[in-house]
Amino acid sequence: MPVFEYAPAPESRAVVDIAPSYGLFIDGEFGEAGDGKVFKTLSPSSEEVLSEVAQAGAEDVDRAVKAARKAFTAWSALPGSERAKYLFRIARIIQERSRELAVLESLDNGKPIRESRDTDLPLVAAHFFYYAGWADKLAYAVRGRSPLNGTSGTDPKPLGVAGQIIPWNFPLLMLAWKIAPALATGNTVVLKPAETTPLSALFFADICRQAGLPKGVVNIITGDGSTGAELVAHPGIDKVAFTGSTEVGKAIARTVAGTKKKVTLELGGKAANIVFDDAPLDQAVEGIIGGIFFNQGHVCCAGSRLLVQESVQEELLDALKRRMGTLRLGDPLDKNTDIGAINSAEQLARIRALADAGEAEGAERWAPACELPTSGYWFAPTLFTGVTQAHRIAREEIFGPVLSVLTFRTPEEAVAKANNTPYGLSAGIWTEKGSRILWMANKLRAGIVWSNTFNKFDPASPFGGYKESGYGREGGRHGLEAYLDV
Amino acid sequence: MSERLSVLKTYKLFVGGKFPRSESGRVYEVTTAKGQWLANAPLASRKDARDAVVAARKAFGGWSGATAYNRGQILYRVAEMLEGRRDQFVAEVAEGEGLSKAKASAQVDAAIDRWVWYAGWSDKTAQIAGSANPVAGPYFNLSSPEPTGVVTLLAPQDSSFLGLVSVIAPAIVTGNTAVVVASEKSPLPALSLAEVLATSDLPGGVVNILSGRTAEIAAPLAAHQDVNAIDLAGADPELAVELEKASADNLKRVLRPQPVDWAADPGTGRLLAFLETKTVWHPMGV
């Protein structure tokens, strides 16, 4: 029993004004879907309907692509320094409206306000600032260019219209990752937010309007997977950028086969978070907690497989369980909340099924005493011990607050187990020994290696995976290449 | 006095540093551009393709873990050995592609020069493709390129030596290991290249060379779950689409076929196509 209880500290939702319905944002105007279809978006923490949005069909996708194509000519012809100014404007407006957007994001997604306010929104603005600065420096961005005649050659050209599909775990952040580099390089975009979290993208449409962005440069179409499939298959797009499941990523790779469309895919992961016996254990515990329980575990690079050296297993697990006991689950708008709601009923069912499989296959399940709210979608932070590499909970991406613990004895064994996955997005290493960090970082087949830290993101830092975690990188100079004809 | 009867060569596959005949026991006739019989080349099977992937995977750890300097040295050594066999390659290219001796010589010279050019890239890709990233926080953050893994290379059909070298060298100099499907019509320069590779310090399995029907060998390679990337240079448009679709099953990195002037400066496209970027974070502080 803690000495002091936390009093409720809810963030006010009065700061955000959600309309009862939203249309599609095409060519600078909001309008209904061609066939008038709509669907509801609700708050996963209360199941309250927040708004109704349009379900874009094939005809709407076509209209959006045509609007983007029409806008491309003028947008790509703008001097980079002018495009940069639009992006700087957008970045500033995001900063100005960040409280509103953070509350909106927590309402629509279920994530704690602490995370949307302190992680998502600052990074969203930072991405626009970072890529704004690239818009007039593209000639310096591309690797291995020919220094003929002592010049750096001509500027690389944009691809054209980018079709972008983003997931529900970081609705606004993923939008920023996709739209900022696309616009900086002179492309125009048609973006489809996830079915369960469309609102912040529609608010972003208003930010484009406030920034005076030319019509058709950014188009937002809402809808489900069928809308996304229409967009990917549309002959009028030159580039597909997708973040989401590996399964859908594979379908996209098949769809674009034989076309000239460029593709980047940011897909699933099953990251190993590796803790050695000489690791700073308190820091490691914080890193493990952040690695798997950040954003309810709805993170493709989440550290969902804890590999702990056998000699410190007991000590680490005791500390980890103690720390898990202090996590506060509940109202996403409460500033003291650590773990918010699971994004949808469907996702909750998937997490439950995999956790049940973990028990059925013989792993031991543990969760701190934790009261779950009666309405909404919730899953307590959960730990599995006695997990083997063959267990489904060690192989499949759960995308929820579920940590599987495995052990190892030698660094070689840790590498072999960490790499024993079709994924290769991220990994974590915890040890005080510098040479071991570098050795491990070299051996791990993953696009991001966090040593003595975890789940850090920055617009200047390339992000993306090996193997079935997808192709291409987002962020940094590397992120520009995906939108340039090089 | 009768003319001396020449000794014909039995051309073989190159897998894991060894020269097996095809597991299938099959061969096919290789002819000059005018249709004259030159040799019987092995007609590799699906099993040969799978064996080649196993060999390439086995070699990957050592080759990707070798220092860039060491890989550069070995590639340069290959160029030295190529120079010594120049006349043989000129003859094979001239006969196979129906070129004059002068034109074939130019192709072989360009191929050797290209190999040297790529050898020099071994310790430079990380410097042009990597970066130190100034993140907004107290972290040391560095991105560096790493090889993708096992790469399938469908060598171009029209340029049996220069084209071949132009797809192999960039893939391996960066630390990948390769399964190469030689030009279907003119496989002999590829099979002779294997003899050069085998005698030039290149670890067995880094390059594996198969000859036969491109479509037949490529299909299992594109579907193979332990192949990480595929260069479709030698696939016709229809086959390329089929292979790209099959490659989606494990999200192989695909380099689509495109018109290439093999004689022109290749740039860094092929070099960087088979690289992944790894970003390492570490806190900074005392």
Coordinates of N, CA and C in Angstrom, one line a residue, chain B residues 170-272:
Chain B
P170 N 29.8 -5.5 -57.1 CA 29.2 -4.6 -56.1 C 28.5 -5.3 -54.9
A171 N 27.9 -6.5 -55.3 CA 27.1 -7.2 -54.2 C 28.1 -7.8 -53.2
I172 N 29.2 -8.3 -53.6 CA 30.1 -9.0 -52.6 C 31.1 -8.0 -51.9
V173 N 31.4 -6.9 -52.6 CA 32.5 -6.1 -52.0 C 32.0 -5.5 -50.7
T174 N 30.6 -5.4 -50.6 CA 30.1 -4.8 -49.4 C 29.8 -5.9 -48.3
G175 N 30.1 -7.1 -48.6 CA 30.0 -8.2 -47.6 C 28.9 -9.1 -47.7
N176 N 28.1 -9.0 -48.8 CA 27.0 -10.0 -49.1 C 27.7 -11.2 -49.6
T177 N 27.0 -12.3 -49.6 CA 27.4 -13.5 -50.4 C 26.4 -13.8 -51.4
A178 N 26.8 -14.4 -52.5 CA 25.9 -14.4 -53.7 C 25.7 -15.8 -54.3
V179 N 24.5 -15.9 -54.9 CA 24.2 -17.1 -55.7 C 23.9 -16.5 -57.1
V180 N 24.8 -16.8 -58.1 CA 24.7 -16.2 -59.4 C 24.1 -17.2 -60.4
V181 N 23.2 -16.7 -61.2 CA 22.7 -17.5 -62.3 C 23.3 -16.9 -63.6
A182 N 24.1 -17.6 -64.2 CA 24.9 -17.1 -65.4 C 23.9 -16.8 -66.5
S183 N 24.4 -16.1 -67.5 CA 23.7 -15.9 -68.8 C 23.3 -17.2 -69.3
E184 N 22.1 -17.4 -69.7 CA 21.6 -18.7 -70.1 C 22.3 -19.1 -71.4
K185 N 22.4 -18.2 -72.3 CA 22.9 -18.5 -73.7 C 24.5 -18.5 -73.7
S186 N 25.1 -17.7 -72.9 CA 26.6 -17.6 -72.9 C 27.1 -17.8 -71.5
P187 N 27.0 -19.0 -70.9 CA 27.4 -19.1 -69.5 C 28.9 -19.4 -69.3
L188 N 29.7 -19.6 -70.4 CA 31.0 -20.0 -70.2 C 31.9 -19.0 -69.5
P189 N 31.8 -17.7 -69.8 CA 32.7 -16.8 -69.0 C 32.4 -16.8 -67.5
A190 N 31.1 -17.1 -67.2 CA 30.8 -17.2 -65.8 C 31.4 -18.4 -65.1
L191 N 31.4 -19.5 -65.9 CA 31.9 -20.7 -65.3 C 33.5 -20.7 -65.2
S192 N 34.1 -19.9 -66.1 CA 35.5 -19.7 -66.1 C 35.9 -18.7 -65.0
L193 N 35.0 -17.7 -64.7 CA 35.2 -16.8 -63.6 C 35.3 -17.6 -62.3
A194 N 34.5 -18.6 -62.2 CA 34.5 -19.4 -61.0 C 35.9 -20.0 -60.7
E195 N 36.6 -20.3 -61.8 CA 38.0 -20.9 -61.6 C 38.9 -19.8 -61.1
V196 N 38.7 -18.6 -61.5 CA 39.5 -17.5 -61.1 C 39.2 -17.2 -59.6
L197 N 37.9 -17.2 -59.3 CA 37.5 -16.9 -57.9 C 38.1 -18.0 -56.9
A198 N 38.1 -19.2 -57.4 CA 38.5 -20.3 -56.6 C 40.0 -20.2 -56.2
T199 N 40.8 -19.5 -57.1 CA 42.2 -19.4 -56.8 C 42.7 -18.1 -56.4
S200 N 41.7 -17.3 -55.8 CA 42.1 -15.9 -55.5 C 41.8 -15.5 -54.1
D201 N 41.8 -16.4 -53.1 CA 41.7 -16.1 -51.7 C 40.2 -15.8 -51.3
L202 N 39.3 -15.8 -52.3 CA 37.9 -15.6 -51.9 C 37.4 -16.8 -51.2
P203 N 36.9 -16.6 -49.9 CA 36.4 -17.8 -49.2 C 35.3 -18.6 -50.0
G204 N 35.4 -19.9 -49.9 CA 34.4 -20.7 -50.6 C 33.0 -20.3 -50.1
G205 N 32.1 -20.3 -51.1 CA 30.7 -20.0 -50.7 C 30.3 -18.5 -50.9
V206 N 31.3 -17.6 -50.9 CA 31.0 -16.2 -51.1 C 30.3 -15.9 -52.4
V207 N 30.8 -16.6 -53.5 CA 30.2 -16.5 -54.8 C 29.9 -17.9 -55.2
N208 N 28.7 -18.2 -55.6 CA 28.3 -19.5 -56.1 C 27.7 -19.3 -57.5
I209 N 28.1 -20.1 -58.4 CA 27.7 -19.8 -59.8 C 27.0 -21.0 -60.4
L210 N 25.8 -20.8 -60.9 CA 25.0 -21.8 -61.5 C 24.8 -21.5 -63.0
S211 N 24.7 -22.5 -63.8 CA 24.4 -22.3 -65.2 C 23.1 -23.1 -65.5
G212 N 22.4 -22.7 -66.5 CA 21.2 -23.4 -66.9 C 20.1 -22.5 -67.3
R213 N 18.8 -23.0 -67.1 CA 17.7 -22.2 -67.6 C 17.4 -21.1 -66.5
T214 N 17.5 -19.9 -66.8 CA 17.3 -18.8 -65.8 C 16.0 -18.9 -65.1
A215 N 14.9 -19.1 -65.9 CA 13.6 -19.2 -65.2 C 13.5 -20.4 -64.2
E216 N 14.1 -21.5 -64.6 CA 14.0 -22.7 -63.8 C 14.8 -22.5 -62.5
I217 N 16.0 -21.9 -62.6 CA 16.8 -21.8 -61.4 C 16.3 -20.6 -60.5
A218 N 15.8 -19.6 -61.2 CA 15.5 -18.4 -60.4 C 14.2 -18.6 -59.6
A219 N 13.3 -19.4 -60.1 CA 12.1 -19.6 -59.3 C 12.3 -20.0 -57.9
P220 N 13.0 -21.1 -57.6 CA 13.2 -21.5 -56.3 C 14.1 -20.5 -55.5
L221 N 14.9 -19.8 -56.2 CA 15.7 -18.8 -55.4 C 14.9 -17.6 -55.0
A222 N 14.0 -17.2 -55.9 CA 13.1 -16.0 -55.5 C 12.2 -16.4 -54.4
A223 N 11.8 -17.7 -54.3 CA 10.9 -18.2 -53.3 C 11.6 -18.6 -52.0
H224 N 13.0 -18.7 -52.1 CA 13.7 -19.2 -50.9 C 13.7 -18.3 -49.7
Q225 N 13.3 -18.8 -48.6 CA 13.2 -18.0 -47.4 C 14.5 -17.6 -46.8
D226 N 15.6 -18.1 -47.2 CA 16.9 -17.7 -46.7 C 17.7 -16.9 -47.7
V227 N 17.0 -16.4 -48.7 CA 17.7 -15.4 -49.6 C 17.1 -14.0 -49.2
N228 N 18.0 -13.1 -49.1 CA 17.6 -11.7 -48.6 C 17.3 -10.7 -49.7
A229 N 17.9 -10.9 -50.8 CA 17.7 -9.9 -51.9 C 17.9 -10.6 -53.2
I230 N 17.4 -9.9 -54.3 CA 17.5 -10.5 -55.6 C 17.7 -9.4 -56.6
D231 N 18.7 -9.6 -57.5 CA 18.9 -8.7 -58.6 C 18.3 -9.3 -59.9
L232 N 17.3 -8.7 -60.5 CA 16.6 -9.3 -61.6 C 17.2 -8.9 -62.9
A233 N 18.4 -8.4 -63.0 CA 19.0 -8.0 -64.2 C 18.8 -8.9 -65.4
G234 N 18.9 -10.2 -65.1 CA 18.8 -11.2 -66.3 C 17.5 -11.8 -66.5
A235 N 16.4 -11.2 -65.9 CA 15.1 -11.8 -66.1 C 14.4 -11.0 -67.2
D236 N 13.6 -11.7 -68.0 CA 12.8 -11.0 -69.0 C 11.6 -10.4 -68.3
P237 N 10.9 -9.4 -68.9 CA 9.9 -8.6 -68.1 C 8.9 -9.5 -67.4
E238 N 8.4 -10.6 -68.1 CA 7.4 -11.4 -67.6 C 7.9 -12.2 -66.4
L239 N 9.1 -12.8 -66.5 CA 9.7 -13.5 -65.4 C 10.0 -12.6 -64.3
A240 N 10.4 -11.4 -64.6 CA 10.8 -10.4 -63.5 C 9.6 -10.2 -62.6
V241 N 8.4 -10.0 -63.2 CA 7.2 -9.8 -62.4 C 6.9 -11.0 -61.5
E242 N 7.0 -12.1 -62.1 CA 6.7 -13.4 -61.3 C 7.7 -13.5 -60.1
L243 N 9.0 -13.2 -60.4 CA 10.0 -13.4 -59.4 C 9.8 -12.3 -58.3
E244 N 9.4 -11.1 -58.7 CA 9.2 -10.0 -57.7 C 8.1 -10.4 -56.8
K245 N 7.1 -11.0 -57.3 CA 5.9 -11.4 -56.5 C 6.3 -12.5 -55.5
A246 N 7.1 -13.5 -56.0 CA 7.5 -14.5 -55.1 C 8.5 -14.0 -54.1
S247 N 9.2 -13.0 -54.4 CA 10.2 -12.4 -53.4 C 9.5 -11.7 -52.3
A248 N 8.2 -11.4 -52.5 CA 7.4 -10.7 -51.4 C 7.2 -11.6 -50.2
D249 N 7.3 -12.9 -50.4 CA 7.0 -13.8 -49.3 C 7.9 -13.6 -48.1
N250 N 9.1 -13.3 -48.3 CA 10.0 -12.9 -47.1 C 10.6 -11.5 -47.3
L251 N 9.9 -10.7 -48.1 CA 10.3 -9.3 -48.2 C 11.7 -9.2 -48.7
K252 N 12.1 -10.0 -49.7 CA 13.4 -9.8 -50.3 C 13.6 -8.4 -50.8
R253 N 14.8 -7.9 -50.8 CA 15.0 -6.6 -51.4 C 15.2 -7.0 -52.9
V254 N 14.4 -6.2 -53.7 CA 14.4 -6.5 -55.2 C 15.0 -5.4 -56.0
L255 N 15.9 -5.7 -56.8 CA 16.4 -4.7 -57.8 C 15.8 -5.1 -59.1
R256 N 14.9 -4.2 -59.5 CA 14.2 -4.5 -60.8 C 15.1 -4.4 -62.0
P257 N 14.7 -5.1 -63.1 CA 15.6 -5.0 -64.3 C 15.3 -3.6 -64.9
Q258 N 16.4 -3.1 -65.4 CA 16.2 -1.8 -66.1 C 17.3 -1.7 -67.2
P259 N 17.0 -0.9 -68.3 CA 18.0 -0.9 -69.3 C 19.3 -0.3 -68.8
V260 N 20.4 -1.1 -69.1 CA 21.7 -0.6 -68.6 C 22.7 -0.6 -69.7
D261 N 23.5 0.4 -69.8 CA 24.6 0.4 -70.7 C 25.8 -0.1 -69.8
W262 N 26.1 -1.3 -70.0 CA 27.2 -1.9 -69.1 C 28.5 -1.3 -69.3
A263 N 28.7 -0.6 -70.4 CA 30.0 0.1 -70.6 C 30.1 1.4 -69.8
A264 N 28.9 1.9 -69.5 CA 28.9 3.3 -68.8 C 29.3 3.2 -67.3
D265 N 29.7 4.3 -66.8 CA 30.0 4.4 -65.4 C 28.8 3.9 -64.6
P266 N 29.0 2.9 -63.8 CA 27.8 2.3 -63.1 C 27.3 3.1 -61.9
G267 N 28.1 4.1 -61.4 CA 27.6 4.8 -60.3 C 27.5 3.8 -59.0
T268 N 26.8 4.3 -58.0 CA 26.8 3.5 -56.8 C 25.5 2.8 -56.6
G269 N 24.6 2.8 -57.6 CA 23.3 2.2 -57.5 C 23.3 0.7 -57.0
R270 N 24.1 -0.1 -57.7 CA 24.2 -1.5 -57.4 C 24.9 -1.8 -56.1
L271 N 25.8 -0.9 -55.8 CA 26.6 -1.0 -54.6 C 25.8 -0.8 -53.4
L272 N 24.9 0.2 -53.4 CA 24.1 0.5 -52.3 C 22.8 -0.2 -52.2

